[in-house]
CSV table of C-alpha atoms and ligand atoms in Angstrom, one decimal:
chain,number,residue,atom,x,y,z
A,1,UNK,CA,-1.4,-7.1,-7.1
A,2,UNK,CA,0.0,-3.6,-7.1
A,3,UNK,CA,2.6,-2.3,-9.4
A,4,UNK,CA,5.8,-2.8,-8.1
A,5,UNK,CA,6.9,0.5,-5.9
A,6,UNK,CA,10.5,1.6,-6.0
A,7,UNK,CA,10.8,3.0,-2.4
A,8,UNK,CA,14.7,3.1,-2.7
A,9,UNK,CA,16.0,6.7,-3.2
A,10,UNK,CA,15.4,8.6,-5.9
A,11,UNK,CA,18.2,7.1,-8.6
A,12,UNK,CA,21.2,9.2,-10.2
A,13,UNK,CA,20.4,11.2,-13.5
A,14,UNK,CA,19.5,9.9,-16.0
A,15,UNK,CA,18.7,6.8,-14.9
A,16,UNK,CA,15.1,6.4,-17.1
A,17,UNK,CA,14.9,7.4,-20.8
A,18,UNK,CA,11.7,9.2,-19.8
A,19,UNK,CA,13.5,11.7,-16.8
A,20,UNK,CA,14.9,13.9,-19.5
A,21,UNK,CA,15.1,16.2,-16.0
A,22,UNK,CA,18.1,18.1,-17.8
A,23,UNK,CA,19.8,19.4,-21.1
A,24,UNK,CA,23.6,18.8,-21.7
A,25,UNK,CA,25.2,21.6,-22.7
A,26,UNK,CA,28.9,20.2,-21.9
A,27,UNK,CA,29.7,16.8,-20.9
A,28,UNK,CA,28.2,16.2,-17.3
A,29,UNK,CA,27.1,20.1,-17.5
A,30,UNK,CA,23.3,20.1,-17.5
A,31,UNK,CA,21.0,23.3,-17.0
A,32,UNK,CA,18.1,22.6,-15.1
A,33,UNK,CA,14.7,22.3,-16.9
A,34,UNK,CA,11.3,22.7,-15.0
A,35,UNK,CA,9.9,18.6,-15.2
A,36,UNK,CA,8.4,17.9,-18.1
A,37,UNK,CA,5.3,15.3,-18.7
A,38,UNK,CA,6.1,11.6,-19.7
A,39,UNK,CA,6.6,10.7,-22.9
A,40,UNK,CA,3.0,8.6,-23.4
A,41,UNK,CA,5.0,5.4,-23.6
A,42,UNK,CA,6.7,5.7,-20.2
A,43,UNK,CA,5.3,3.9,-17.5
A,44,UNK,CA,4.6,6.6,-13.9
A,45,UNK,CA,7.3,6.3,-11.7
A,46,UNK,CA,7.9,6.2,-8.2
A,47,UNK,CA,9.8,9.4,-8.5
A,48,UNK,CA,7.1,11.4,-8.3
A,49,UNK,CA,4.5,11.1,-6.0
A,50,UNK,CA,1.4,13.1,-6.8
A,51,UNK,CA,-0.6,15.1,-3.9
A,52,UNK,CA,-3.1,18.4,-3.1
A,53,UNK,CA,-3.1,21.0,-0.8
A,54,UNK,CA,-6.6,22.5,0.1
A,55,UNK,CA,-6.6,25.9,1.7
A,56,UNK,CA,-10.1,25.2,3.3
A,57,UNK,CA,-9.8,29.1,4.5
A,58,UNK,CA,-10.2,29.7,0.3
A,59,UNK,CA,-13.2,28.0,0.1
A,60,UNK,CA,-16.4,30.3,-0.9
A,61,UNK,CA,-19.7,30.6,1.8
A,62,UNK,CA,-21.4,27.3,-0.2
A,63,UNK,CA,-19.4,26.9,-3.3
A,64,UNK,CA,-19.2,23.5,-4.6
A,65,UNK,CA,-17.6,24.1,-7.8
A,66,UNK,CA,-15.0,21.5,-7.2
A,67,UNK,CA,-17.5,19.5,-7.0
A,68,UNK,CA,-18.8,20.6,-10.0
A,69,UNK,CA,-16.0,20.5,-12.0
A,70,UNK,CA,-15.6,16.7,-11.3
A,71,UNK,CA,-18.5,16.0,-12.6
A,72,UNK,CA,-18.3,17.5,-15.8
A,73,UNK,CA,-14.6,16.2,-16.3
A,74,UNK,CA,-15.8,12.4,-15.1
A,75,UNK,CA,-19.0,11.9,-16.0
A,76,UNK,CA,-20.9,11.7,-13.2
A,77,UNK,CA,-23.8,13.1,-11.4
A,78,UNK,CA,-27.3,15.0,-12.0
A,79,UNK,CA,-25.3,16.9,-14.8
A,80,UNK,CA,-25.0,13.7,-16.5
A,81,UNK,CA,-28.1,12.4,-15.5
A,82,UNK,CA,-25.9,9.5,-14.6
A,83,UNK,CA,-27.4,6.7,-12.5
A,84,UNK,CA,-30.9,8.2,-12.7
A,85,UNK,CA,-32.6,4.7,-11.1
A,86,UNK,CA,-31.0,4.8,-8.1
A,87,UNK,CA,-31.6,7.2,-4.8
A,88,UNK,CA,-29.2,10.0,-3.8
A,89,UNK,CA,-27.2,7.5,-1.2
A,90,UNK,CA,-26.5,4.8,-3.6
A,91,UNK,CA,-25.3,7.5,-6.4
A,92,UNK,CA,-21.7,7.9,-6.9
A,93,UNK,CA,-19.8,10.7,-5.2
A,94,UNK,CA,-16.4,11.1,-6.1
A,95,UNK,CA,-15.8,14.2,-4.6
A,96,UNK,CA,-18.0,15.7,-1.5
A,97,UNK,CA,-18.3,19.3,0.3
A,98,UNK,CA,-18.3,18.5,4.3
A,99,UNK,CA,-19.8,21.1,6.5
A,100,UNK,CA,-18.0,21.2,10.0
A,101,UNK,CA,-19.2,23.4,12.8
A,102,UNK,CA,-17.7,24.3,15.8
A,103,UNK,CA,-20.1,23.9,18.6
A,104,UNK,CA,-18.9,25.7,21.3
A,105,UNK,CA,-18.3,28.8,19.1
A,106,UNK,CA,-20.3,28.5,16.2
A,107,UNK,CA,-17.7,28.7,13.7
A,108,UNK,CA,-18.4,26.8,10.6
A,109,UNK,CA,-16.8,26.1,7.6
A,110,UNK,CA,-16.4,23.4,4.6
A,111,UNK,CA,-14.0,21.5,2.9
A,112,UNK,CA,-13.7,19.0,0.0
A,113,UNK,CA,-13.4,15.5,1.0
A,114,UNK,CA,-12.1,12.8,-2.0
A,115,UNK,CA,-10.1,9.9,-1.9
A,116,UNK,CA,-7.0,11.0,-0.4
A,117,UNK,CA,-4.4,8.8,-2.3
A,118,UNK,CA,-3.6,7.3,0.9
A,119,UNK,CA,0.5,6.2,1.2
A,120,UNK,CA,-0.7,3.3,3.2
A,121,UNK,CA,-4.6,2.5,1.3
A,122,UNK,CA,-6.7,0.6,3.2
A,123,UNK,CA,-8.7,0.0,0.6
A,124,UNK,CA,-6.2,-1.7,-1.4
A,125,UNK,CA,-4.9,-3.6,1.8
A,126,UNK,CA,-8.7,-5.5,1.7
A,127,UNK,CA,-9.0,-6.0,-1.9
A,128,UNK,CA,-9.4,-9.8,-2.0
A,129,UNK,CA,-8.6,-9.6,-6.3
A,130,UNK,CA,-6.0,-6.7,-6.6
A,131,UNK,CA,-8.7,-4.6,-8.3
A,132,UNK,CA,-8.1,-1.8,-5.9
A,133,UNK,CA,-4.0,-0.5,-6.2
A,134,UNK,CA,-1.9,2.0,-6.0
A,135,UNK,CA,0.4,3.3,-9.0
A,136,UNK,CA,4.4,3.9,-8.6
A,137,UNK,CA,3.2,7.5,-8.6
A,138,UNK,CA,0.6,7.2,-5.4
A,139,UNK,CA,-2.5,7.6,-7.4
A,140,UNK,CA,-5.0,5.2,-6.0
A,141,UNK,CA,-7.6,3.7,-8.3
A,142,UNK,CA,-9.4,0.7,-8.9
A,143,UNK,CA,-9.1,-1.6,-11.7
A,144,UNK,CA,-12.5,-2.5,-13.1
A,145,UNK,CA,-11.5,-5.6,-15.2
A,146,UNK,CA,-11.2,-6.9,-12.3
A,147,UNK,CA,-13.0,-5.8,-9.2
A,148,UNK,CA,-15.8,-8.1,-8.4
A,149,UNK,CA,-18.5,-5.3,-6.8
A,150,UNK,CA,-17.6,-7.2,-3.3
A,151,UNK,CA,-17.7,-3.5,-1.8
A,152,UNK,CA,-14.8,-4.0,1.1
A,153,UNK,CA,-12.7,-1.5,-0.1
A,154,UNK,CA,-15.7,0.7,0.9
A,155,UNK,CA,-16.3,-0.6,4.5
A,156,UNK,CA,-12.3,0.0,4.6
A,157,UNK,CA,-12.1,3.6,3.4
A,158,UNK,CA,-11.8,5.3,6.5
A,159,UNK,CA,-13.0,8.8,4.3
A,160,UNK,CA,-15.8,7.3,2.7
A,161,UNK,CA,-14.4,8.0,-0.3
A,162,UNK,CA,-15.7,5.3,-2.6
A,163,UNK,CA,-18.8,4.7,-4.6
A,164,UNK,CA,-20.6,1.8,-6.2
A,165,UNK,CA,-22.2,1.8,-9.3
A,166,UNK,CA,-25.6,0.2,-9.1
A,167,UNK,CA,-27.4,0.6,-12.6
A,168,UNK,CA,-26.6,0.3,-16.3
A,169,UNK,CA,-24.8,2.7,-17.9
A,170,UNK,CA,-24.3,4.8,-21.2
A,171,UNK,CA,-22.5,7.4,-22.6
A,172,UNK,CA,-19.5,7.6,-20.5
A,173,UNK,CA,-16.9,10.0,-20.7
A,174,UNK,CA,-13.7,7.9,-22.5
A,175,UNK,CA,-11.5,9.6,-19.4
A,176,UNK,CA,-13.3,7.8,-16.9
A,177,UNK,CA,-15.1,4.8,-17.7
A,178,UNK,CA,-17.6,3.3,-15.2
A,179,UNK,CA,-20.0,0.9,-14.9
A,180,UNK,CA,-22.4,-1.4,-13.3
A,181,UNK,CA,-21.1,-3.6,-10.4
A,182,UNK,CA,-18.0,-1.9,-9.9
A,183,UNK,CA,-16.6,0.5,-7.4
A,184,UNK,CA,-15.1,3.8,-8.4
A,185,UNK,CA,-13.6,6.7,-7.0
A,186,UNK,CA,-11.6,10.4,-7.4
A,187,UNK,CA,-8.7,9.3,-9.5
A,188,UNK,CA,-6.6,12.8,-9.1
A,189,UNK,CA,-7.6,12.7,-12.6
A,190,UNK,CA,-5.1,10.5,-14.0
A,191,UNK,CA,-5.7,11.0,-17.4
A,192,UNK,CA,-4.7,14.9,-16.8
A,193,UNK,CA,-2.1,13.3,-15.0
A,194,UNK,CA,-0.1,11.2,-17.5
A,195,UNK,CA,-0.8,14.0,-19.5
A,196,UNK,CA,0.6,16.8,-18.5
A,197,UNK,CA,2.6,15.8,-15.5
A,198,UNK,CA,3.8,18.5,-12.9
A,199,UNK,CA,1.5,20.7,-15.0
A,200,UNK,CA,-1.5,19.0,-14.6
A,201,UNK,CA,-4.5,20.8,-12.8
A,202,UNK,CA,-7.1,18.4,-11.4
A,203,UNK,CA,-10.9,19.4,-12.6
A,204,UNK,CA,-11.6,20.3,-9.3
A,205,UNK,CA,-8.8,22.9,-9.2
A,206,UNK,CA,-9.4,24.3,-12.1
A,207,UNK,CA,-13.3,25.0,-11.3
A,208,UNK,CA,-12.1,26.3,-8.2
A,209,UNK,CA,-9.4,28.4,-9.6
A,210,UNK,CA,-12.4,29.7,-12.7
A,211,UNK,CA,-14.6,30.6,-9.4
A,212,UNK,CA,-11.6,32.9,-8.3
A,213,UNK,CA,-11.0,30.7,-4.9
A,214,UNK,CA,-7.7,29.3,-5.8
A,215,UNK,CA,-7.8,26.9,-2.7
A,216,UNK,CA,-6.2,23.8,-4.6
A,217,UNK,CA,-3.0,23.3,-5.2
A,218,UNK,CA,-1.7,20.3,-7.2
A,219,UNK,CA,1.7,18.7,-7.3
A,220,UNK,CA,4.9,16.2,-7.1
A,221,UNK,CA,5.1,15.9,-3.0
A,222,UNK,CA,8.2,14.3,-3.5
A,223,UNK,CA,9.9,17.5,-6.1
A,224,UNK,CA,11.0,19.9,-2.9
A,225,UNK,CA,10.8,22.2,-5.4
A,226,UNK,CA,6.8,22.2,-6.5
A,227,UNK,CA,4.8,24.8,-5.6
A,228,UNK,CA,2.6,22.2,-3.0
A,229,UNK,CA,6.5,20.8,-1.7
A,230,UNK,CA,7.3,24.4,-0.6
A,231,UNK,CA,3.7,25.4,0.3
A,232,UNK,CA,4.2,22.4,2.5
A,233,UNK,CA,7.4,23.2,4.0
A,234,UNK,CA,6.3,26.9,4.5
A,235,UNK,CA,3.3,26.7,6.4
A,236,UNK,CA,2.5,23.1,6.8
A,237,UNK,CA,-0.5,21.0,6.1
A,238,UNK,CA,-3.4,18.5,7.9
A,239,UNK,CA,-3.7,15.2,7.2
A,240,UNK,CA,-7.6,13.9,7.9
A,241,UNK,CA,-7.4,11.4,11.1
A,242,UNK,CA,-3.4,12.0,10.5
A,243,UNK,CA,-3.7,9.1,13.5
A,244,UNK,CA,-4.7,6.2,11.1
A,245,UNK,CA,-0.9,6.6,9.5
A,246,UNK,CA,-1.9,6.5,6.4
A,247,UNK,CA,0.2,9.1,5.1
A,248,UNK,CA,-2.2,11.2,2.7
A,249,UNK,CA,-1.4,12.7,-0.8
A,250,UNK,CA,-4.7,15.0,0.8
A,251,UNK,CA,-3.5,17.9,2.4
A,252,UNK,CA,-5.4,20.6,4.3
A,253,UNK,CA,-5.1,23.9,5.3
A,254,UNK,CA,-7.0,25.7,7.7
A,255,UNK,CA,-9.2,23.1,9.4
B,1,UNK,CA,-35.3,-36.6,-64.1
B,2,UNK,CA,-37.2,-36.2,-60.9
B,3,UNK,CA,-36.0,-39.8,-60.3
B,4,UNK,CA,-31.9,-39.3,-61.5
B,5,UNK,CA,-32.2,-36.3,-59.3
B,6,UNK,CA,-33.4,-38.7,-56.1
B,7,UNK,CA,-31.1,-41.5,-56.8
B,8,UNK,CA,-28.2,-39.1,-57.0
B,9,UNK,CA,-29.7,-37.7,-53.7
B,10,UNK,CA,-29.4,-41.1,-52.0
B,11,UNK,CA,-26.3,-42.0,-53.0
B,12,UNK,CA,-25.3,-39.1,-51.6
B,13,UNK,CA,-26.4,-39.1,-48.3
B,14,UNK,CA,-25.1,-43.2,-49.2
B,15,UNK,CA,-21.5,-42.0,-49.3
B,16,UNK,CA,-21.9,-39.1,-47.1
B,17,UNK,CA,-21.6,-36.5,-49.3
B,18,UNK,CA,-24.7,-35.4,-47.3
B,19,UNK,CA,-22.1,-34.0,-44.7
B,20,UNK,CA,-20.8,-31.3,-47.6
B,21,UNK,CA,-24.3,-30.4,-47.9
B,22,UNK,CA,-25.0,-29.2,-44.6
B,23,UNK,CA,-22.8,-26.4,-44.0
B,24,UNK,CA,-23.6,-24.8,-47.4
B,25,UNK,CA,-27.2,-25.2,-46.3
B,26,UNK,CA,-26.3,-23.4,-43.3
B,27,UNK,CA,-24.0,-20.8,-44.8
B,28,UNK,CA,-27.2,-20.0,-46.8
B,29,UNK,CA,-29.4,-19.8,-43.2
B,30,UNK,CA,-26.8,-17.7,-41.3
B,31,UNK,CA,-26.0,-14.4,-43.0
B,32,UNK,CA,-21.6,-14.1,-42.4
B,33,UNK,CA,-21.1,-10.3,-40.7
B,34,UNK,CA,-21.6,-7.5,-42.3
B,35,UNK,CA,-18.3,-5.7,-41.2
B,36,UNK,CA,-19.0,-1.8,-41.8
B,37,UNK,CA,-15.8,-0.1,-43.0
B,38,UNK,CA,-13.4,2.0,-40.9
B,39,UNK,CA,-13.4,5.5,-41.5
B,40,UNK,CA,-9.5,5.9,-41.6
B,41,UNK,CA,-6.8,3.8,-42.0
B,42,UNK,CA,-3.3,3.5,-40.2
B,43,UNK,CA,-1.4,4.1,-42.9
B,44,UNK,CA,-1.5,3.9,-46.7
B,45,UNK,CA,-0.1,0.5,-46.9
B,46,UNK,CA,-2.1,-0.8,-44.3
B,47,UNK,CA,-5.6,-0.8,-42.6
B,48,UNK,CA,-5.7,-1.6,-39.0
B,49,UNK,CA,-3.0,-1.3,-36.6
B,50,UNK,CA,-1.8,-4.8,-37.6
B,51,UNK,CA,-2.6,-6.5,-40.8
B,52,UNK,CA,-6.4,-7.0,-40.8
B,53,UNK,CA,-6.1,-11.3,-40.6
B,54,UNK,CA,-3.8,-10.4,-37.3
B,55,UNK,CA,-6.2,-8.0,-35.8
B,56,UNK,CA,-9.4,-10.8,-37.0
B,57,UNK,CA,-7.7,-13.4,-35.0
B,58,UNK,CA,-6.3,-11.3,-31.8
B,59,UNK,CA,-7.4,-8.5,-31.2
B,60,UNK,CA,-8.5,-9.5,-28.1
B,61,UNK,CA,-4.6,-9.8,-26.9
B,62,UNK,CA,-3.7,-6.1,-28.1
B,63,UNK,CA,-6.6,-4.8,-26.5
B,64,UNK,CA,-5.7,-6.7,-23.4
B,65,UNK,CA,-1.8,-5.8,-23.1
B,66,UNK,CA,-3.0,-2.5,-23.9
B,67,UNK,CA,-5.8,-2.5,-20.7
B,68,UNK,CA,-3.2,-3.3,-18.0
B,69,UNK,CA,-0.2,-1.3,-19.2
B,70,UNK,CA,-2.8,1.8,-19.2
B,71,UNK,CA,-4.2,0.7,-16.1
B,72,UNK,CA,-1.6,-0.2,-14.2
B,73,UNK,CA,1.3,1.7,-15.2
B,74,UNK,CA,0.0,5.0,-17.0
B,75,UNK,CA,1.0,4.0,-20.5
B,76,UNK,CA,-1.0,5.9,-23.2
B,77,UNK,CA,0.2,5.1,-26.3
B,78,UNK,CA,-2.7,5.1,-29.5
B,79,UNK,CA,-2.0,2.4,-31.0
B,80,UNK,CA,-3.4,-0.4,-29.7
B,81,UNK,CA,-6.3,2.0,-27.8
B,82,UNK,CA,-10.1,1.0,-27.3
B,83,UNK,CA,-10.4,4.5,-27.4
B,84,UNK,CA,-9.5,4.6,-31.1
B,85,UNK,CA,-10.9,1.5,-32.0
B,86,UNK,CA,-14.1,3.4,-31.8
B,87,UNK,CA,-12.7,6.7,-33.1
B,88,UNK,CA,-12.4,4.7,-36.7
B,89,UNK,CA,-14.7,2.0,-36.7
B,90,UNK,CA,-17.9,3.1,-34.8
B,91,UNK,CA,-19.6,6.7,-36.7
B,92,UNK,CA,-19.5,9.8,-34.3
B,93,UNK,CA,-23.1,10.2,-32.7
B,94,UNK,CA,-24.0,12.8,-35.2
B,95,UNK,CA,-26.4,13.3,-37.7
B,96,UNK,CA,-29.1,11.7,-35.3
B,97,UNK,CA,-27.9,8.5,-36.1
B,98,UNK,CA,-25.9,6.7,-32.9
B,99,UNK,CA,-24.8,3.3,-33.5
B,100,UNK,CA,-24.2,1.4,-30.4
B,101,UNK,CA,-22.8,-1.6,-29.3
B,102,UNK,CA,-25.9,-3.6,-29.0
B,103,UNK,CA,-26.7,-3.2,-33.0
B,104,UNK,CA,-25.4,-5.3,-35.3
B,105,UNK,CA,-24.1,-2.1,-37.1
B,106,UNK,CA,-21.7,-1.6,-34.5
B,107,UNK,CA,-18.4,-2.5,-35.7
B,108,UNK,CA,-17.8,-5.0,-33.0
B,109,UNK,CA,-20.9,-6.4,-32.4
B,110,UNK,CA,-21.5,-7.2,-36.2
B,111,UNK,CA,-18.8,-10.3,-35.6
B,112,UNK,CA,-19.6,-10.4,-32.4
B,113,UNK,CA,-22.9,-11.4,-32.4
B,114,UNK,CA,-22.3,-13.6,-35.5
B,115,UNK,CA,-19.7,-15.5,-33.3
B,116,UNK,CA,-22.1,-15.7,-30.3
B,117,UNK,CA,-19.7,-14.2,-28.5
B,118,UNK,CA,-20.5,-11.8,-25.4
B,119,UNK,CA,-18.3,-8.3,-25.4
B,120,UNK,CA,-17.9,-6.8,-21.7
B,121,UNK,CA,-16.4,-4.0,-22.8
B,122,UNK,CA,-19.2,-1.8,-22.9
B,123,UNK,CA,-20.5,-1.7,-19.8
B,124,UNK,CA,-17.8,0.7,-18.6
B,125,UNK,CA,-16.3,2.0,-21.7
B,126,UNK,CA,-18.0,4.1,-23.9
B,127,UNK,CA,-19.4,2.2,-27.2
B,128,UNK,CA,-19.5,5.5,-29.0
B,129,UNK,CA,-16.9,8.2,-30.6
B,130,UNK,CA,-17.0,11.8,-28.1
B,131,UNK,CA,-18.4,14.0,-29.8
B,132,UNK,CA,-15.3,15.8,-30.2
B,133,UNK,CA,-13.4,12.6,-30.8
B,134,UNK,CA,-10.8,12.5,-33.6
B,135,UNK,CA,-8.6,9.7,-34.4
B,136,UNK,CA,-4.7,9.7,-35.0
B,137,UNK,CA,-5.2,7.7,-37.8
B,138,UNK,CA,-5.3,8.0,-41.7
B,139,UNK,CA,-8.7,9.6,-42.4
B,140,UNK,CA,-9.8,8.0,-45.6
B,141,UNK,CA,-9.0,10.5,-48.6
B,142,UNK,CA,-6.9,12.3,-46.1
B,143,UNK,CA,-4.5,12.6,-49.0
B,144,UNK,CA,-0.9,12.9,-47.7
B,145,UNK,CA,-1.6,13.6,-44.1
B,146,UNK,CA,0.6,11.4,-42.1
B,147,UNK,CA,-1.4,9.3,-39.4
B,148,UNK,CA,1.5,10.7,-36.6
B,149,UNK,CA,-0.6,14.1,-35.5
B,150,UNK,CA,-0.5,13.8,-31.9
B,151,UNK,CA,2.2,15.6,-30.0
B,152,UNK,CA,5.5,14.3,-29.6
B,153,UNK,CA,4.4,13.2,-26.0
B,154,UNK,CA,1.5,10.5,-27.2
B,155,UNK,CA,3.7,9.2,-30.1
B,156,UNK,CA,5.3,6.1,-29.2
B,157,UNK,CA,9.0,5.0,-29.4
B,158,UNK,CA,8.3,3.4,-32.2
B,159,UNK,CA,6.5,6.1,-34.7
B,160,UNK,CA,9.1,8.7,-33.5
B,161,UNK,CA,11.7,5.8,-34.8
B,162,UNK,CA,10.0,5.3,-37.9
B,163,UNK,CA,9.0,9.5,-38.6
B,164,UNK,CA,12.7,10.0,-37.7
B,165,UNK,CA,13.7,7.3,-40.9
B,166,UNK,CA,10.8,8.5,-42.7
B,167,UNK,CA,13.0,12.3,-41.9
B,168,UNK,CA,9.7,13.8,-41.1
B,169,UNK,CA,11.0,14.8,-37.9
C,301,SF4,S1,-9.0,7.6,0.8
C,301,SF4,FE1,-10.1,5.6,0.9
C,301,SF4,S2,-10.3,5.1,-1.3
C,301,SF4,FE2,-8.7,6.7,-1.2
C,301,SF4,S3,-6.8,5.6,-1.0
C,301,SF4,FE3,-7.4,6.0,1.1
C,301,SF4,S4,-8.6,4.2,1.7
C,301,SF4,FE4,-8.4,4.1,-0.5
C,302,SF4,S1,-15.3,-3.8,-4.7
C,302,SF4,FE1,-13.8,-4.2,-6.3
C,302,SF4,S2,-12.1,-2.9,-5.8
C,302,SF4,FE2,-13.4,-3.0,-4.0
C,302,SF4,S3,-12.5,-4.6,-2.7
C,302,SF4,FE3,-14.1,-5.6,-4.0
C,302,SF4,S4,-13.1,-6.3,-5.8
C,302,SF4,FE4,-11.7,-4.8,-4.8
C-alpha cells in the first residue's frame, strides 16, 4: 500500500515540527523564510508536491546530457557498464531523448521523456504487492523489497517509462540501488530530494544546466511561489497525453 | 590403560554422556566466525549502534524499520543505515583489495554463512564502501572527534537532544 496522502488543505502554521516555514520575531509575528530542506528525520509531506518543467525549445540540436547526467548520478548505463549481458532493449532506461518530427513541415525537435510522477500512477494502480507507490510528496518509485519482477507496472505506464533489470549486478551506486528481477525507474532523484528540498536540482538538470541549455526547471508545484509554480502560471505547460488524466509532476514547454 | 580408557568410553556412551561429546566434536569440525573488526565505533562507550549482543540478535529488525521508513516515507537518519553498516564494517575498495559479500571476510557474510543463512541484501544494495564513502561514526583512534559530523539536517532528534545535554551545540 501507499503512504497515506493528506489531500486536505495545506494545514495552519506550524502544524509539523519539521515546517519551520517561519522565524518568530514577536508573538504570532513571523518573517518569511525561503523553505528549507527536512530535517533527515522528518517524514515528506503532502505539502509539497515535487514537479519539472522542460523547455523542449532549450534543448541543444542532439544533446543528451540529461541523459547523461542520470546515468552517472544512478548508476546506470554503458558508463557503468551496467547490465553488460543483456541487448540494448532489455537495458534499463531511466531517462530517454524522443525525437518528434513534424511531417507536414519538417520541423523536428526532441525532448526528455522520464517517469513523469504521475498524480494519478497507473503503474501503482496495477501493482498486485504495493511495490510500486507514490510518496506524500508525488515522487513515484518502486519498492524493491517487495516488487516481484511481475512487470505490469510496465504494460501500465502509458510513457514507457519503466525498466527491468535482467542480469546480476555489482557495484551500485548506494543512491540508487538496483538489482536483478526488479523494476526501476527515474526517481526525481529522491535522495537529492530529501536532501536538499526546494533546493534540490535533479542530475538531469544540472547536466543540462553545465551544458549551458538550462531547459529544466525543478520544484514544489504546490509552493505558488517556486520558480516552476510561477513559470507555470506565466506561460503555462504540456502535460504528455494530458487526456489520460493523470495529472503529471512532468511539464513541457514548447512541444 | 588402553582398556580403563574403553570402559570409561562405554559407560559413557552407557549413560549418555556420549551426547556432551558430540557438539565439542563438532565445535572442533566447524570453525565459529571469524567476525573482522569495525573500523569505527559509535561512540567511546559503545561499539555498534546498539550494544553489540542487541545488534547480534536483531539486527535484522533495525535494518528493516530502517528499509520502510526510508522507502516509504523519506526518512534518512544514519543510525540504523545499511549504508553505514558497510561504511564501518566492510574495508573501502582500495588498496586492490575489495572484500565482497560473497567472501567469508565480508563482515556479514562471515556469520552469515556460518549460520547458513542467505542475505538478499546485496543483490540491489551495494556490498561495498563508495569510494568516497565516510562514516558518521567514531573512527577508531579518532581521539576526541565526536561521531555527530553530519549537518544538523541528517542528525536525528535524538543526537541533537543528546549534543544539546552534552552542550556541544
Ligand atoms: S510515468 Fe509511468 S512509471 Fe511514472 S508514475 Fe506515471 S505510470 Fe508510473
Ligand atoms: S514489477 Fe514489481 S513494481 Fe511492477 S507491478 Fe510487478 S511487483 Fe509491482
Amino acid at each position: 500500500m501507499s503512504e497515506h496522502v493528506d489531500t486536505s488543505r495545506r494545514r495552519f502554521l506550524g502544524g509539523t515540527a519539521g515546517a519551520a516555514a517561519g522565524i518568530s520575531i514577536a508573538p504570532g509575528v513571523f518573517l518569511n523564510q525561503v523553505a528549507q530542506a527536512k530535517p533527515a528525520d522528518q517524514p515528506v509531506s503532502s505539502d509539497n508536491r515535487w514537479g519539472m518543467l522542460i523547455d523542449t525549445n532549450k534543448c541543444g540540436d542532439g544533446c543528451d546530457a540529461c541523459v547523461r547526467g542520470c546515468m552517472e548520478e544512478n548508476g546506470w548505463g554503458d558508463i557503468h557498464n551496467s547490465e553488460p549481458h543483456s541487448s540494448p532493449e532489455q537495458k534499463a532506461q531511466w531517462i530517454r531523448i524522443v525525437e518528434l518530427r513534424d511531417t507536414s513541415t519538417g520541423y523536428a525537435h526532441q525532448l526528455p521523456l522520464m517517469c513523469q510522477h504521475c498524480k494519478h500512477p497507473p503503474c501503482v494502480d496495477v501493482c498486485p504487492t504495493g511495490a510500486s507507490m507514490k510518496r506524500a510528496d508525488g515522487i513515484v518509485l518502486v519498492d524493491k523489497h517487495i516488487c516481484i519482477g511481475c512487470r505490469y507496472c510496465m504494460m501500465a505506464c502509458p510513457y514507457k517509462a519503466r525498466s527491468f533489470i535482467h542480469e546480476d549486478l555489482q557495484d551500485q551506486l548506494v543512491v540508487a540501488p538496483r538489482g536483478k528481477g526488479t523494476v526501476e525507474s527515474c526517481t526525481l532523484c529522491v535522495h537529492r530530494v530529501d536532501k536538499d528540498g526546494a533546493d534540490a536540482v535533479p542530475a538531469c538538470a544540472e547536466a543540462c544546466a553545465a551544458e549551458g541549455h538550462d531547459a529544466f526547471v525543478f520544484g514544489d508545484m504546490n509552493d505558488p511561489n517556486s520558480e516552476i509554480s510561477r513559470q507555470l502560471a506565466l506561460h503555462g505547460g504540456t502535460q504528455i497525453r494530458a487526456d489520460l488524466g493523470l495529472d503529471l509532476g512532468v511539464r513541457y514547454r514548447g512541444i | 590403560m588402553t582398556r580403563l580408557f574403553q570402559s570409561l568410553q562405554s559407560l559413557a556412551l552407557a549413560t549418555g554422556m556420549a551426547f556432551l561429546a558430540i557438539p565439542l566434536l563438532a565445535s572442533a569440525e566447524v570453525p565459529r566466525p571469524d567476525i573482522p573488526e569495525a573500523n569505527a565505533r559509535y561512540s567511546e562507550a559503545q561499539g555498534c549502534v546498539e550494544p553489540t549482543e542487541e545488534m547480534r540478535k536483531n539486527h535484522m529488525e533495525y535494518i528493516l524499520h530502517q528499509r520502510d521508513e526510508t522507502m516509504r516515507r523519506g526518512v534518512r537518519t544514519k543510525q540504523y543505515s545499511l549504508e553505514e553498516c558497510i561504511n564501518c564494517h566492510v574495508p573501502k575498495p582500495e588498496s586492490g583489495k575489495v572484500v565482497r559479500s560473497d567472501s567469508k571476510e565480508h563482515f556479514c557474510s562471515s556469520c552469515h554463512s556460518y549460520a547458513a543463512v542467505k542475505i538478499d541484501c546485496f543483490s540491489c544494495h551495494r556490498d561495498t564502501p563508495m569510494p568516497d564513502a565516510d562514516t558518521t561514526m567514531h573512527r577508531l583512534g579518532s581521539g576526541k572527534a565526536h561521531h555527530f559530523t553530519g549537518t544538523e539536517a541528517e542528525l536525528t532528534a535524538d543526537a541533537l537532544r543528546a549534543v544539546t545535554e552534552e552542550g556541544l551545540q
